[in-house]
Amino acid sequence: MTIASIIKRWASLSVLLLVIASLLSGCNATGINNAYADDSVVAPTAHVVDIKDFKFSQALLNVKPGDSITWTNLDIAPHTATAVDKSWTSPELKTGESYTMQVSADTSTAYFCIYHPSMVAALEIVGG
Amino acid sequence: MKSLLKSIALAGVVALSAPAYSASPADLNDLEIAHVAYTADVIDIRYAHMALAISTNPDIHEFAKTMIRDHEAVNEQALGLLAKLGAEAQDNFLSQKLNADAEGILNEMSKLRGEEFDMYYASNELAYHGAVNGLVGDVFIPNIENAEVKALFEAGLKIFQAHEKHADMMVKGLK
């Protein structure tokens, strides 16, 4: 085996190792992102808001389009989660009942309990 | 109107203060306290039904419907708890006094119409919830022995405090 052939074999092995390492790290040898590791698409989040002691557990909730919000009433009195502009509302939620809503980019953000106007909260829509 | 509010508030305080009776609210047992609370709920439901029958103000209607919805929910819980405990609420001097006072207020309210009725109803709700909340928070809850009954009253107090705040908003909106 000549020195030239040894160098050639080591070079080939090095390229092979580099390709394997690149694939394992999410990139191919050309530097283009691997589709399986694409972090530009963020999975929807399922948010939970409890209604207890005449308060929404999160007065301001950061959400993004595609997320869901589930309100659960833990009070004795019935409540609702209703947009201030009335563009969306839960049904009447008795003790232990829940309601889930999907968030879109144009979801109205300020909401309250229609039965108890002092109960107010808001969403903040980010991204989308 | 200020004098009306003052007189209603004063009536509420007098009606629920111990010196007006031979017995004291602080001497009531858990089952008597439960009876007072149930009676107070029923009285407020009666006020609300009269408001729905007489008033044409949408805000008064919304408030009255909330009073009926919430007080019925509390009473349902109270009856459920009493059934679970195998107990029955006991009538007492304070329940009887509350009922007697309520008859007088309902009689007064029935004679009023329009804005005069609305202000009387809203002011009475503010004074009534203020007086009941003071009684529940300062006298009943510290004296209740059963933990489940106490927890129900603590939850109820939060509801009635929200009602008081709502009634205050309503009175200010009517002025």
XYZ file of C-alpha atoms in Angstrom:
303
model
C 0.000 0.000 0.000
C 1.475 3.317 -1.066
C 1.396 6.452 1.038
C -0.914 8.003 -1.553
C -3.444 5.174 -1.271
C -3.364 5.328 2.562
C -4.080 9.071 2.451
C -6.877 8.460 -0.035
C -8.496 5.813 2.207
C -8.272 8.072 5.297
C -9.784 10.919 3.308
C -12.691 8.747 2.194
C -13.254 7.558 5.765
C -13.180 11.131 7.053
C -15.828 12.218 4.540
C -17.982 9.252 5.522
C -17.692 10.103 9.228
C -18.491 13.748 8.492
C -21.657 12.771 6.600
C -22.785 10.500 9.447
C -22.113 13.211 12.006
C -24.007 15.748 9.928
C -27.042 13.476 9.583
C -27.076 12.797 13.319
C -27.000 16.525 14.046
C -29.927 17.203 11.710
C -28.039 18.546 8.732
C -26.777 16.909 5.560
C -23.427 17.538 4.017
C -24.775 20.483 2.041
C -25.864 22.338 5.217
C -29.608 22.241 4.365
C -31.820 21.596 7.402
C -33.211 18.138 7.798
C -37.001 18.103 7.563
C -37.295 15.943 10.704
C -35.578 18.558 12.848
C -37.305 21.643 11.390
C -37.988 23.971 14.311
C -39.759 26.642 12.246
C -43.116 24.853 12.859
C -44.091 25.136 16.546
C -46.606 22.638 17.839
C -49.901 24.051 19.186
C -50.128 24.447 22.946
C -53.112 23.378 25.039
C -53.613 26.101 27.665
C -55.638 25.576 30.832
C -57.435 28.371 32.691
C -59.227 27.594 35.949
C -62.073 29.772 37.174
C -61.903 29.877 40.955
C -62.897 32.352 43.641
C -64.400 34.598 40.963
C -61.109 34.965 39.097
C -59.599 33.570 35.908
C -56.378 31.848 36.980
C -54.375 33.661 34.290
C -55.323 37.319 33.962
C -53.125 37.591 30.858
C -52.443 34.506 28.754
C -49.939 34.433 25.876
C -51.253 32.283 23.035
C -50.590 31.769 19.349
C -52.926 30.895 16.474
C -53.677 27.192 16.546
C -53.428 26.908 20.329
C -56.393 25.797 22.392
C -57.655 27.208 25.693
C -59.713 25.172 28.124
C -61.608 26.979 30.878
C -62.845 24.936 33.842
C -65.222 26.354 36.452
C -64.225 25.362 39.983
C -66.659 27.755 41.684
C -70.139 27.013 42.998
C -71.629 29.838 40.921
C -71.968 29.383 37.156
C -69.601 31.434 34.985
C -68.802 32.104 31.333
C -65.720 33.140 29.377
C -67.063 35.707 26.918
C -65.322 38.172 24.603
C -65.974 41.765 25.587
C -67.091 42.418 21.997
C -69.268 39.265 22.230
C -67.530 37.708 19.187
C -67.080 34.415 21.084
C -68.365 32.881 24.293
C -68.407 29.685 26.230
C -71.762 28.292 27.244
C -72.777 28.631 30.880
C -70.235 26.596 32.860
C -71.602 25.029 36.017
C -69.321 23.640 38.721
C -66.766 21.259 37.208
C -67.730 21.971 33.592
C -65.162 22.923 30.923
C -65.118 24.622 27.547
C -62.344 24.529 24.946
C -61.765 27.129 22.228
C -59.252 27.212 19.369
C -57.302 30.438 18.963
C -57.008 32.113 15.566
C -55.086 35.224 14.541
C -58.217 37.366 14.737
C -59.592 36.007 18.025
C -60.809 38.889 20.143
C -58.560 39.135 23.189
C -60.400 40.900 26.040
C -62.882 38.684 27.841
C -64.978 38.520 31.001
C -67.694 36.536 32.761
C -70.997 37.761 31.388
C -72.698 37.047 34.727
C -70.046 38.762 36.864
C -68.622 41.782 35.026
C -65.889 42.353 37.598
C -64.235 39.104 36.396
C -61.994 40.184 33.522
C -58.962 38.692 31.734
C -57.194 38.916 28.389
C -55.306 36.928 25.780
C -52.181 38.146 24.059
C -51.808 36.632 20.615
C -48.186 36.286 19.561
C -46.811 34.889 16.312
C -48.963 33.566 13.530
C -81.045 59.295 46.742
C -78.124 59.373 49.157
C -80.563 59.423 52.062
C -82.368 56.411 50.577
C -79.120 54.461 50.297
C -78.131 55.500 53.800
C -81.454 54.459 55.266
C -81.383 51.098 53.491
C -77.822 50.432 54.619
C -78.722 51.442 58.151
C -81.758 49.166 58.103
C -79.574 46.290 56.985
C -77.019 46.852 59.688
C -79.659 47.265 62.362
C -81.471 44.159 61.163
C -78.349 42.034 61.470
C -76.795 43.509 64.581
C -76.897 41.558 67.791
C -78.223 44.298 70.124
C -81.611 44.249 68.374
C -82.266 40.719 69.641
C -82.470 38.919 72.899
C -80.169 36.295 71.373
C -76.977 36.893 69.435
C -76.040 35.636 65.943
C -72.776 34.498 67.534
C -74.739 31.997 69.637
C -76.242 30.165 66.662
C -75.168 26.584 65.999
C -74.117 25.287 62.568
C -77.614 24.143 61.612
C -79.153 27.470 62.632
C -76.467 29.328 60.693
C -77.259 27.160 57.667
C -80.924 28.122 58.029
C -80.068 31.837 58.146
C -77.937 31.527 55.017
C -80.609 29.584 53.157
C -83.202 32.170 54.190
C -80.985 35.056 53.083
C -80.507 33.345 49.688
C -84.241 32.833 49.227
C -84.944 36.467 50.146
C -82.503 37.742 47.542
C -84.076 35.447 44.951
C -87.481 36.974 45.811
C -86.074 40.492 45.365
C -84.672 39.438 41.997
C -87.974 38.030 40.786
C -89.687 41.286 41.682
C -86.998 43.211 39.784
C -87.583 41.052 36.705
C -91.321 41.690 36.975
C -91.164 45.473 37.457
C -87.937 46.866 35.983
C -87.395 47.480 32.278
C -83.693 48.252 32.682
C -81.563 45.549 30.924
C -78.730 45.934 33.459
C -81.140 45.360 36.337
C -82.488 42.293 34.539
C -78.987 40.862 34.020
C -78.101 41.448 37.664
C -81.373 39.945 38.901
C -80.877 36.841 36.750
C -77.371 36.471 38.172
C -78.735 36.717 41.720
C -81.264 33.961 40.995
C -78.673 31.746 39.274
C -75.982 32.136 41.949
C -78.164 31.958 45.057
C -79.951 28.891 43.717
C -76.553 27.277 43.073
C -75.415 28.021 46.635
C -78.641 26.694 48.126
C -78.374 23.546 46.015
C -74.878 22.967 47.422
C -76.092 23.689 50.967
C -78.986 21.251 50.706
C -76.654 18.652 49.231
C -74.240 19.056 52.116
C -77.002 18.862 54.723
C -78.307 15.686 53.070
C -74.802 14.223 53.102
C -74.445 15.068 56.783
C -77.916 13.681 57.504
C -78.894 16.986 59.117
C -81.664 19.543 58.723
C -81.351 23.310 58.983
C -82.959 24.770 62.104
C -85.262 27.786 62.069
C -84.263 30.518 64.516
C -84.848 34.126 65.575
C -82.500 35.588 62.957
C -84.109 33.737 60.029
C -87.498 34.946 61.249
C -86.249 38.525 61.576
C -84.775 38.444 58.062
C -88.064 37.194 56.637
C -90.070 39.849 58.472
C -87.765 42.622 57.229
C -87.898 41.263 53.692
C -91.687 41.458 53.647
C -91.459 45.171 54.428
C -88.854 45.778 51.710
C -90.812 43.793 49.110
C -93.902 45.802 50.010
C -92.009 49.066 49.495
C -90.462 47.894 46.239
C -93.813 46.826 44.810
C -95.053 50.422 44.972
C -92.180 51.839 42.913
C -91.722 52.071 39.156
C -89.097 53.149 36.637
C -85.836 54.696 37.794
C -87.108 54.967 41.349
C -87.599 51.212 41.503
C -84.233 50.516 39.858
C -82.338 52.667 42.334
C -84.181 51.225 45.320
C -83.506 47.667 44.154
C -79.825 48.317 43.377
C -79.260 50.216 46.627
C -80.978 47.514 48.633
C -78.832 44.859 46.963
C -75.691 46.795 47.859
C -76.755 47.293 51.467
C -78.136 43.753 51.836
C -75.009 42.046 50.528
C -72.819 44.358 52.612
C -74.717 43.481 55.784
C -74.872 39.741 55.045
C -71.181 39.631 54.096
C -70.249 41.284 57.384
C -72.325 38.761 59.295
C -70.958 35.755 57.370
C -67.331 36.877 57.458
C -67.134 38.291 60.961
C -69.596 36.158 62.917
C -70.641 32.972 61.135
C -67.398 31.661 59.623
C -65.353 32.043 62.836
C -68.090 30.223 64.786
C -68.914 27.344 62.428
C -67.625 24.055 63.819
C -68.089 21.622 60.916
C -65.223 21.914 58.416
C -67.378 21.192 55.345
C -70.011 23.721 56.374
C -67.277 26.269 57.023
C -65.758 25.633 53.564
C -69.150 26.125 51.931
C -69.618 29.435 53.728
C -66.138 30.565 52.709
C -66.973 29.799 49.073
C -70.353 31.480 49.461
C -68.767 34.594 50.914
C -66.617 35.007 47.800
C -69.767 34.861 45.678
C -71.604 37.403 47.801
C -68.594 39.740 47.838
C -68.641 39.653 44.021
C -72.362 40.455 44.160
C -71.675 43.391 46.451
C -69.081 44.710 44.007
C -71.493 44.200 41.102
C -74.283 45.989 43.004
C -71.920 48.870 43.722
C -71.160 49.161 39.990
C -74.885 49.111 39.273
C -75.703 51.838 41.822
C -72.942 54.058 40.423
C -74.211 53.441 36.889
C -77.734 54.488 37.839
C -76.663 57.798 39.396
